[in-house]
């Protein structure tokens, strides 16, 4: 019976290997993502802060992955009387 | 010149502490002056694996906090003159380790030793990052098993991002150490093969430690496996790995399964 079992059953290692290859390809991409977002966040913030004074926690940058295209959403909270806060207005 | 080596893995229980002890002992047996440093604050075990658990007086945190001087905390191995241990503390206060404190201790150790081998805690938190922070080279301990390989991949990414050498753009030299390898199971396709693991992690191979009862026996008696039974398969594999760390070129032989066709057909495994 062992003879047939040996002939019939292939080990599970190839499955492990394939699952890992797919998973790690995805995770490596995902792990490099936060860096890109924080770079974008810092640079966008620097540009906006040239004109309006901002607090660091009032800006949010999100990347949404979609089927045909992905979107980058930037939310910046600006105080209502922002004219008063124009950087270097004095 | 002193070399700082971190033994790391991400996943727990794959053999970091065993490998730190065995590689440290093998290098010391080759005449190198070695210190093994336990970074697993709160869960120290390197002292136990080395059979020095009753000799711990001061520890890494005492040195970092200035309670003790470095020479007071270093424990010399009773069998190997050139092997020393800097134990971790059993206190639960992990935050006692500071970046600056660790930098200072490592700098001091660099003046006294040829090899500083840092045994990393499991995980990817602060403790693991502090252990790898000042490393020149890294040994990534991996079992041929999916969760271990995945965590190794993650740790490799961190070595390339969070170490001082990586930040300076110098890069850190990485070595893969595959432990608990069962040649018979790999040959039957039941376990990831060496080639599978190397292809997935694309990191140079330092050695393959076969699954062996000698490893447990060594930790039972508190002796690195390269000392307790130096002719055993895992001891020879660790000794060869240590020689490769020193820069010797020795080809890695993949342990072969001792199964003969007859056994294979009838599902028997050789001892």
mmCIF file of C-alpha atoms in Angstrom:
data_model
loop_
_atom_site.group_PDB
_atom_site.id
_atom_site.type_symbol
_atom_site.label_atom_id
_atom_site.label_comp_id
_atom_site.label_asym_id
_atom_site.label_seq_id
_atom_site.Cartn_x
_atom_site.Cartn_y
_atom_site.Cartn_z
ATOM 1 C CA UNK A 1 0.000 0.000 0.000
ATOM 2 C CA UNK A 2 2.880 2.278 0.793
ATOM 3 C CA UNK A 3 4.067 1.822 -2.756
ATOM 4 C CA UNK A 4 0.875 3.305 -4.132
ATOM 5 C CA UNK A 5 0.813 6.051 -1.572
ATOM 6 C CA UNK A 6 4.319 7.066 -2.567
ATOM 7 C CA UNK A 7 3.420 7.101 -6.223
ATOM 8 C CA UNK A 8 0.198 8.972 -5.752
ATOM 9 C CA UNK A 9 0.984 11.610 -3.183
ATOM 10 C CA UNK A 10 3.185 14.542 -3.967
ATOM 11 C CA UNK A 11 4.512 16.439 -1.008
ATOM 12 C CA UNK A 12 3.072 19.699 0.253
ATOM 13 C CA UNK A 13 6.334 21.631 -0.127
ATOM 14 C CA UNK A 14 5.494 22.912 -3.631
ATOM 15 C CA UNK A 15 2.294 24.410 -2.239
ATOM 16 C CA UNK A 16 4.229 26.078 0.569
ATOM 17 C CA UNK A 17 6.683 27.467 -1.918
ATOM 18 C CA UNK A 18 4.042 28.889 -4.207
ATOM 19 C CA UNK A 19 2.056 30.439 -1.363
ATOM 20 C CA UNK A 20 5.188 32.089 -0.014
ATOM 21 C CA UNK A 21 6.212 33.478 -3.381
ATOM 22 C CA UNK A 22 2.840 35.115 -3.916
ATOM 23 C CA UNK A 23 2.551 36.394 -0.360
ATOM 24 C CA UNK A 24 6.052 37.828 -0.157
ATOM 25 C CA UNK A 25 5.787 39.576 -3.512
ATOM 26 C CA UNK A 26 2.747 41.333 -2.116
ATOM 27 C CA UNK A 27 4.203 42.065 1.312
ATOM 28 C CA UNK A 28 7.450 43.464 -0.028
ATOM 29 C CA UNK A 29 5.452 45.960 -2.048
ATOM 30 C CA UNK A 30 3.195 46.781 0.883
ATOM 31 C CA UNK A 31 6.127 47.325 3.204
ATOM 32 C CA UNK A 32 7.714 49.856 0.931
ATOM 33 C CA UNK A 33 4.409 51.746 0.657
ATOM 34 C CA UNK A 34 4.354 53.614 3.994
ATOM 35 C CA UNK A 35 7.654 55.202 3.115
ATOM 36 C CA UNK A 36 6.334 56.606 -0.144
ATOM 37 C CA UNK A 37 3.277 57.984 1.624
ATOM 38 C CA UNK A 38 5.271 59.658 4.346
ATOM 39 C CA UNK A 39 7.563 61.243 1.766
ATOM 40 C CA UNK A 40 4.536 62.551 -0.158
ATOM 41 C CA UNK A 41 2.983 63.760 3.057
ATOM 42 C CA UNK A 42 6.103 65.677 4.092
ATOM 43 C CA UNK A 43 6.607 67.255 0.687
ATOM 44 C CA UNK A 44 2.963 68.255 0.200
ATOM 45 C CA UNK A 45 2.964 69.702 3.650
ATOM 46 C CA UNK A 46 6.117 71.702 2.967
ATOM 47 C CA UNK A 47 4.543 73.235 -0.145
ATOM 48 C CA UNK A 48 1.282 74.159 1.602
ATOM 49 C CA UNK A 49 3.088 75.462 4.665
ATOM 50 C CA UNK A 50 4.899 78.001 2.512
ATOM 51 C CA UNK A 51 1.598 79.825 2.169
ATOM 52 C CA UNK A 52 -0.519 78.800 5.120
ATOM 53 C CA UNK A 53 0.724 77.941 8.543
ATOM 54 C CA UNK A 54 -0.317 74.416 9.395
ATOM 55 C CA UNK A 55 -0.037 71.996 12.195
ATOM 56 C CA UNK A 56 1.702 68.752 11.372
ATOM 57 C CA UNK A 57 -1.232 66.546 12.372
ATOM 58 C CA UNK A 58 -3.757 68.366 10.163
ATOM 59 C CA UNK A 59 -2.720 66.642 6.983
ATOM 60 C CA UNK A 60 -3.651 63.139 5.935
ATOM 61 C CA UNK A 61 -2.461 61.292 2.875
ATOM 62 C CA UNK A 62 -4.107 58.037 1.810
ATOM 63 C CA UNK A 63 -3.487 55.698 -1.056
ATOM 64 C CA UNK A 64 -6.484 53.683 -2.211
ATOM 65 C CA UNK A 65 -5.826 50.785 -4.491
ATOM 66 C CA UNK A 66 -8.516 50.183 -7.103
ATOM 67 C CA UNK A 67 -8.918 47.921 -10.102
ATOM 68 C CA UNK A 68 -8.160 50.149 -13.118
ATOM 69 C CA UNK A 69 -6.558 53.022 -11.192
ATOM 70 C CA UNK A 70 -5.506 53.860 -7.674
ATOM 71 C CA UNK A 71 -6.217 57.190 -6.045
ATOM 72 C CA UNK A 72 -4.210 59.411 -3.775
ATOM 73 C CA UNK A 73 -6.369 61.339 -1.314
ATOM 74 C CA UNK A 74 -4.929 64.334 0.497
ATOM 75 C CA UNK A 75 -6.910 65.927 3.318
ATOM 76 C CA UNK A 76 -5.642 69.149 4.776
ATOM 77 C CA UNK A 77 -7.484 70.880 7.553
ATOM 78 C CA UNK A 78 -7.192 74.672 7.322
ATOM 79 C CA UNK A 79 -8.443 77.079 9.991
ATOM 80 C CA UNK A 80 -11.350 79.269 8.791
ATOM 81 C CA UNK A 81 -9.626 82.589 9.250
ATOM 82 C CA UNK A 82 -6.628 81.343 7.363
ATOM 83 C CA UNK A 83 -5.784 84.817 6.010
ATOM 84 C CA UNK A 84 -4.649 85.621 9.528
ATOM 85 C CA UNK A 85 -2.334 82.691 9.480
ATOM 86 C CA UNK A 86 -0.638 83.291 6.166
ATOM 87 C CA UNK A 87 2.953 82.480 6.780
ATOM 88 C CA UNK A 88 5.257 85.460 6.736
ATOM 89 C CA UNK A 89 2.334 87.918 6.243
ATOM 90 C CA UNK A 90 3.766 90.310 8.767
ATOM 91 C CA UNK B 1 39.087 44.587 13.738
ATOM 92 C CA UNK B 2 36.047 43.692 15.786
ATOM 93 C CA UNK B 3 32.942 42.480 14.056
ATOM 94 C CA UNK B 4 29.439 42.874 15.420
ATOM 95 C CA UNK B 5 27.121 40.088 14.375
ATOM 96 C CA UNK B 6 23.402 39.910 15.101
ATOM 97 C CA UNK B 7 21.615 36.573 15.183
ATOM 98 C CA UNK B 8 18.009 37.298 14.322
ATOM 99 C CA UNK B 9 14.897 35.731 12.780
ATOM 100 C CA UNK B 10 11.676 37.559 13.499
ATOM 101 C CA UNK B 11 9.955 34.347 14.488
ATOM 102 C CA UNK B 12 10.578 32.793 17.891
ATOM 103 C CA UNK B 13 11.737 29.266 18.562
ATOM 104 C CA UNK B 14 13.720 28.777 15.371
ATOM 105 C CA UNK B 15 17.099 28.488 17.082
ATOM 106 C CA UNK B 16 18.567 31.968 17.565
ATOM 107 C CA UNK B 17 19.906 31.317 21.040
ATOM 108 C CA UNK B 18 21.152 27.823 20.196
ATOM 109 C CA UNK B 19 22.867 29.207 17.105
ATOM 110 C CA UNK B 20 24.368 32.159 18.977
ATOM 111 C CA UNK B 21 25.868 29.784 21.545
ATOM 112 C CA UNK B 22 27.101 27.309 18.948
ATOM 113 C CA UNK B 23 28.608 29.893 16.587
ATOM 114 C CA UNK B 24 30.150 31.796 19.494
ATOM 115 C CA UNK B 25 31.706 28.622 20.871
ATOM 116 C CA UNK B 26 32.920 27.496 17.443
ATOM 117 C CA UNK B 27 34.630 30.842 16.850
ATOM 118 C CA UNK B 28 36.177 30.717 20.328
ATOM 119 C CA UNK B 29 37.350 27.149 19.668
ATOM 120 C CA UNK B 30 39.131 28.542 16.617
ATOM 121 C CA UNK B 31 40.988 30.961 18.904
ATOM 122 C CA UNK B 32 38.888 34.066 18.322
ATOM 123 C CA UNK B 33 38.004 36.274 21.259
ATOM 124 C CA UNK B 34 34.215 36.212 21.405
ATOM 125 C CA UNK B 35 31.483 37.763 23.506
ATOM 126 C CA UNK B 36 27.874 36.662 23.129
ATOM 127 C CA UNK B 37 25.369 39.301 24.215
ATOM 128 C CA UNK B 38 21.824 38.432 25.214
ATOM 129 C CA UNK B 39 19.384 41.142 24.081
ATOM 130 C CA UNK B 40 16.283 39.266 25.146
ATOM 131 C CA UNK B 41 15.466 41.441 28.122
ATOM 132 C CA UNK B 42 12.982 39.798 30.449
ATOM 133 C CA UNK B 43 13.335 36.401 28.804
ATOM 134 C CA UNK B 44 17.034 35.733 28.947
ATOM 135 C CA UNK B 45 18.113 32.230 28.036
ATOM 136 C CA UNK B 46 21.585 32.451 26.576
ATOM 137 C CA UNK B 47 23.010 32.032 30.095
ATOM 138 C CA UNK B 48 21.070 28.787 30.468
ATOM 139 C CA UNK B 49 22.081 27.372 27.095
ATOM 140 C CA UNK B 50 25.714 28.147 27.934
ATOM 141 C CA UNK B 51 25.456 26.633 31.415
ATOM 142 C CA UNK B 52 26.264 29.936 33.115
ATOM 143 C CA UNK B 53 22.868 30.629 34.694
ATOM 144 C CA UNK B 54 24.161 30.461 38.251
ATOM 145 C CA UNK B 55 27.029 32.821 37.619
ATOM 146 C CA UNK B 56 25.027 35.868 36.534
ATOM 147 C CA UNK B 57 25.560 38.806 38.874
ATOM 148 C CA UNK B 58 25.255 41.901 36.710
ATOM 149 C CA UNK B 59 23.675 42.210 33.293
ATOM 150 C CA UNK B 60 23.466 44.349 30.166
ATOM 151 C CA UNK B 61 20.930 46.728 31.686
ATOM 152 C CA UNK B 62 23.064 47.255 34.783
ATOM 153 C CA UNK B 63 25.909 48.254 32.465
ATOM 154 C CA UNK B 64 23.698 50.495 30.316
ATOM 155 C CA UNK B 65 22.394 52.232 33.441
ATOM 156 C CA UNK B 66 25.844 52.581 34.943
ATOM 157 C CA UNK B 67 25.094 50.370 37.957
ATOM 158 C CA UNK B 68 27.947 48.058 37.009
ATOM 159 C CA UNK B 69 31.066 48.360 34.892
ATOM 160 C CA UNK B 70 31.300 46.209 31.802
ATOM 161 C CA UNK B 71 34.061 43.899 33.176
ATOM 162 C CA UNK B 72 31.891 43.170 36.230
ATOM 163 C CA UNK B 73 29.039 41.933 34.045
ATOM 164 C CA UNK B 74 31.090 39.791 31.653
ATOM 165 C CA UNK B 75 31.117 36.080 32.460
ATOM 166 C CA UNK B 76 33.968 33.961 31.154
ATOM 167 C CA UNK B 77 33.066 30.482 29.925
ATOM 168 C CA UNK B 78 34.508 27.713 32.108
ATOM 169 C CA UNK B 79 35.478 25.540 29.147
ATOM 170 C CA UNK B 80 36.609 28.058 26.566
ATOM 171 C CA UNK B 81 39.039 30.748 27.667
ATOM 172 C CA UNK B 82 38.155 33.148 24.881
ATOM 173 C CA UNK B 83 34.356 32.923 25.153
ATOM 174 C CA UNK B 84 32.472 35.458 27.257
ATOM 175 C CA UNK B 85 28.826 36.134 27.984
ATOM 176 C CA UNK B 86 27.062 39.403 28.643
ATOM 177 C CA UNK B 87 23.686 38.301 30.009
ATOM 178 C CA UNK B 88 20.355 40.078 29.637
ATOM 179 C CA UNK B 89 18.396 41.149 32.632
ATOM 180 C CA UNK B 90 15.382 39.272 33.920
ATOM 181 C CA UNK B 91 13.605 42.508 34.793
ATOM 182 C CA UNK B 92 10.458 43.165 32.853
ATOM 183 C CA UNK B 93 11.398 46.738 32.118
ATOM 184 C CA UNK B 94 12.340 46.494 28.461
ATOM 185 C CA UNK B 95 12.562 50.242 28.120
ATOM 186 C CA UNK B 96 15.624 50.194 30.315
ATOM 187 C CA UNK B 97 17.660 49.574 27.166
ATOM 188 C CA UNK B 98 18.344 52.857 25.450
ATOM 189 C CA UNK B 99 19.752 53.466 22.025
ATOM 190 C CA UNK B 100 22.670 55.515 23.406
ATOM 191 C CA UNK B 101 23.361 53.039 26.187
ATOM 192 C CA UNK B 102 23.554 50.134 23.760
ATOM 193 C CA UNK B 103 25.787 52.134 21.414
ATOM 194 C CA UNK B 104 28.189 52.809 24.279
ATOM 195 C CA UNK B 105 28.348 49.184 25.407
ATOM 196 C CA UNK B 106 28.914 47.933 21.846
ATOM 197 C CA UNK B 107 31.684 50.487 21.321
ATOM 198 C CA UNK B 108 33.370 49.303 24.522
ATOM 199 C CA UNK B 109 33.031 45.651 23.517
ATOM 200 C CA UNK B 110 34.550 46.405 20.105
ATOM 201 C CA UNK B 111 37.785 47.354 21.863
ATOM 202 C CA UNK B 112 38.032 44.102 23.768
ATOM 203 C CA UNK B 113 36.781 41.393 21.403
ATOM 204 C CA UNK B 114 37.151 40.046 17.868
ATOM 205 C CA UNK B 115 33.483 39.060 17.680
ATOM 206 C CA UNK B 116 30.454 40.545 19.372
ATOM 207 C CA UNK B 117 27.491 38.255 18.736
ATOM 208 C CA UNK B 118 24.119 39.747 19.628
ATOM 209 C CA UNK B 119 21.322 37.282 20.336
ATOM 210 C CA UNK B 120 18.154 39.083 19.250
ATOM 211 C CA UNK B 121 14.763 38.671 20.900
ATOM 212 C CA UNK B 122 11.971 37.398 18.659
ATOM 213 C CA UNK B 123 9.656 39.909 17.049
ATOM 214 C CA UNK B 124 10.242 43.129 15.164
ATOM 215 C CA UNK B 125 9.840 45.514 18.077
ATOM 216 C CA UNK B 126 12.309 47.752 19.824
ATOM 217 C CA UNK B 127 14.364 44.957 21.378
ATOM 218 C CA UNK B 128 14.998 43.303 18.029
ATOM 219 C CA UNK B 129 15.885 46.630 16.442
ATOM 220 C CA UNK B 130 18.322 47.490 19.251
ATOM 221 C CA UNK B 131 19.983 44.094 18.834
ATOM 222 C CA UNK B 132 20.544 44.636 15.103
ATOM 223 C CA UNK B 133 21.223 48.367 15.313
ATOM 224 C CA UNK B 134 25.034 48.288 15.406
ATOM 225 C CA UNK B 135 25.628 45.070 13.526
ATOM 226 C CA UNK B 136 28.167 44.798 10.718
ATOM 227 C CA UNK B 137 26.775 41.439 9.670
ATOM 228 C CA UNK B 138 23.612 39.468 10.330
ATOM 229 C CA UNK B 139 22.826 35.798 10.613
ATOM 230 C CA UNK B 140 19.185 35.161 9.787
ATOM 231 C CA UNK B 141 18.047 31.906 11.338
ATOM 232 C CA UNK B 142 15.294 30.250 9.312
ATOM 233 C CA UNK B 143 13.425 26.968 9.543
ATOM 234 C CA UNK B 144 12.233 25.489 6.245
ATOM 235 C CA UNK B 145 8.656 26.314 7.132
ATOM 236 C CA UNK B 146 6.296 28.990 5.800
ATOM 237 C CA UNK B 147 5.903 31.216 8.857
ATOM 238 C CA UNK B 148 9.617 31.257 9.567
ATOM 239 C CA UNK B 149 10.492 32.116 5.955
ATOM 240 C CA UNK B 150 7.938 34.911 5.893
ATOM 241 C CA UNK B 151 9.262 36.426 9.124
ATOM 242 C CA UNK B 152 12.833 36.131 7.865
ATOM 243 C CA UNK B 153 11.850 38.117 4.799
ATOM 244 C CA UNK B 154 10.466 40.816 7.038
ATOM 245 C CA UNK B 155 13.591 40.893 9.211
ATOM 246 C CA UNK B 156 15.804 41.121 6.113
ATOM 247 C CA UNK B 157 13.855 44.239 5.096
ATOM 248 C CA UNK B 158 14.467 45.723 8.529
ATOM 249 C CA UNK B 159 18.183 44.944 8.428
ATOM 250 C CA UNK B 160 18.323 46.951 5.205
ATOM 251 C CA UNK B 161 16.458 49.884 6.734
ATOM 252 C CA UNK B 162 17.000 50.182 10.458
ATOM 253 C CA UNK B 163 20.655 49.422 11.096
ATOM 254 C CA UNK B 164 23.307 52.107 11.463
ATOM 255 C CA UNK B 165 25.219 50.697 8.502
ATOM 256 C CA UNK B 166 22.101 50.743 6.309
ATOM 257 C CA UNK B 167 21.387 54.344 7.282
ATOM 258 C CA UNK B 168 24.931 55.303 6.346
ATOM 259 C CA UNK B 169 24.419 53.593 3.000
ATOM 260 C CA UNK B 170 27.100 51.009 3.724
ATOM 261 C CA UNK B 171 24.743 48.061 3.745
ATOM 262 C CA UNK B 172 24.857 45.123 6.085
ATOM 263 C CA UNK B 173 26.207 41.712 5.135
ATOM 264 C CA UNK B 174 23.540 39.041 5.539
ATOM 265 C CA UNK B 175 23.898 35.301 5.964
ATOM 266 C CA UNK B 176 21.137 32.741 5.972
ATOM 267 C CA UNK B 177 21.394 29.887 8.448
ATOM 268 C CA UNK B 178 18.818 27.179 7.863
ATOM 269 C CA UNK B 179 18.168 25.154 10.987
ATOM 270 C CA UNK B 180 16.109 22.057 11.771
ATOM 271 C CA UNK B 181 16.504 20.824 8.229
ATOM 272 C CA UNK B 182 15.210 17.310 7.697
ATOM 273 C CA UNK B 183 16.756 15.927 4.509
ATOM 274 C CA UNK B 184 14.445 12.941 4.339
ATOM 275 C CA UNK B 185 11.313 15.046 4.542
ATOM 276 C CA UNK B 186 12.681 17.548 2.022
ATOM 277 C CA UNK B 187 13.479 14.733 -0.393
ATOM 278 C CA UNK B 188 9.913 13.481 -0.103
ATOM 279 C CA UNK B 189 8.640 16.975 -0.889
ATOM 280 C CA UNK B 190 7.172 17.365 2.581
ATOM 281 C CA UNK B 191 9.459 20.214 3.581
ATOM 282 C CA UNK B 192 10.706 23.271 1.695
ATOM 283 C CA UNK B 193 14.035 22.427 0.130
ATOM 284 C CA UNK B 194 17.206 24.469 0.563
ATOM 285 C CA UNK B 195 16.815 25.729 -3.011
ATOM 286 C CA UNK B 196 13.235 26.825 -2.308
ATOM 287 C CA UNK B 197 14.281 28.852 0.727
ATOM 288 C CA UNK B 198 17.283 30.389 -1.040
ATOM 289 C CA UNK B 199 15.216 31.316 -4.059
ATOM 290 C CA UNK B 200 12.557 32.989 -1.941
ATOM 291 C CA UNK B 201 14.879 34.878 0.393
ATOM 292 C CA UNK B 202 17.763 35.532 -2.052
ATOM 293 C CA UNK B 203 20.293 35.696 0.752
ATOM 294 C CA UNK B 204 23.674 33.905 0.727
ATOM 295 C CA UNK B 205 23.704 30.647 2.633
ATOM 296 C CA UNK B 206 25.904 30.392 5.733
ATOM 297 C CA UNK B 207 25.054 26.832 6.610
ATOM 298 C CA UNK B 208 22.470 24.133 7.044
ATOM 299 C CA UNK B 209 21.972 22.677 10.503
ATOM 300 C CA UNK B 210 20.248 19.312 10.297
ATOM 301 C CA UNK B 211 17.439 18.447 12.676
ATOM 302 C CA UNK B 212 19.174 16.474 15.411
ATOM 303 C CA UNK B 213 18.605 15.214 18.910
ATOM 304 C CA UNK B 214 22.096 16.436 19.750
ATOM 305 C CA UNK B 215 20.835 20.024 19.827
ATOM 306 C CA UNK B 216 18.352 19.338 22.626
ATOM 307 C CA UNK B 217 20.874 17.221 24.478
ATOM 308 C CA UNK B 218 23.358 20.106 24.354
ATOM 309 C CA UNK B 219 20.894 22.609 25.776
ATOM 310 C CA UNK B 220 19.807 20.110 28.436
ATOM 311 C CA UNK B 221 23.347 20.027 29.805
ATOM 312 C CA UNK B 222 24.110 23.700 29.219
ATOM 313 C CA UNK B 223 26.798 23.271 26.625
ATOM 314 C CA UNK B 224 26.996 24.613 23.061
ATOM 315 C CA UNK B 225 26.572 21.706 20.675
ATOM 316 C CA UNK B 226 30.030 22.319 19.188
ATOM 317 C CA UNK B 227 31.458 21.478 22.643
ATOM 318 C CA UNK B 228 29.114 18.776 23.857
ATOM 319 C CA UNK B 229 29.574 16.544 20.846
ATOM 320 C CA UNK B 230 31.882 18.127 18.354
ATOM 321 C CA UNK B 231 31.688 15.287 15.865
ATOM 322 C CA UNK B 232 27.911 15.284 15.617
ATOM 323 C CA UNK B 233 26.291 16.522 12.409
ATOM 324 C CA UNK B 234 24.936 19.808 13.862
ATOM 325 C CA UNK B 235 28.277 20.547 15.554
ATOM 326 C CA UNK B 236 30.160 20.090 12.316
ATOM 327 C CA UNK B 237 27.629 22.235 10.472
ATOM 328 C CA UNK B 238 28.023 25.037 13.041
ATOM 329 C CA UNK B 239 31.810 24.735 12.963
ATOM 330 C CA UNK B 240 31.799 25.068 9.179
ATOM 331 C CA UNK B 241 29.404 28.030 9.407
ATOM 332 C CA UNK B 242 31.772 29.726 11.871
ATOM 333 C CA UNK B 243 34.682 29.208 9.484
ATOM 334 C CA UNK B 244 32.639 30.788 6.698
ATOM 335 C CA UNK B 245 31.970 33.758 8.967
ATOM 336 C CA UNK B 246 35.738 34.114 9.308
ATOM 337 C CA UNK B 247 35.908 34.323 5.541
ATOM 338 C CA UNK B 248 37.048 30.806 4.709
ATOM 339 C CA UNK B 249 35.595 29.413 1.533
ATOM 340 C CA UNK B 250 34.049 26.062 2.297
ATOM 341 C CA UNK B 251 31.310 24.795 0.067
ATOM 342 C CA UNK B 252 28.008 24.046 1.759
ATOM 343 C CA UNK B 253 26.978 20.464 1.341
ATOM 344 C CA UNK B 254 23.281 19.820 1.479
ATOM 345 C CA UNK B 255 22.647 17.026 3.933
ATOM 346 C CA UNK B 256 21.349 14.086 1.958
ATOM 347 C CA UNK B 257 18.659 11.794 3.094
ATOM 348 C CA UNK B 258 19.924 8.408 4.101
ATOM 349 C CA UNK B 259 16.903 6.752 2.606
ATOM 350 C CA UNK B 260 17.568 4.020 0.175
ATOM 351 C CA UNK B 261 15.160 3.104 -2.577
ATOM 352 C CA UNK B 262 13.942 0.138 -0.579
ATOM 353 C CA UNK B 263 13.132 2.295 2.439
ATOM 354 C CA UNK B 264 11.568 4.909 0.271
ATOM 355 C CA UNK B 265 9.183 2.504 -1.334
ATOM 356 C CA UNK B 266 8.157 1.061 1.948
ATOM 357 C CA UNK B 267 8.068 4.310 3.861
ATOM 358 C CA UNK B 268 10.903 3.561 6.210
ATOM 359 C CA UNK B 269 13.283 6.179 7.366
ATOM 360 C CA UNK B 270 16.923 5.677 8.239
ATOM 361 C CA UNK B 271 18.031 6.845 11.661
#
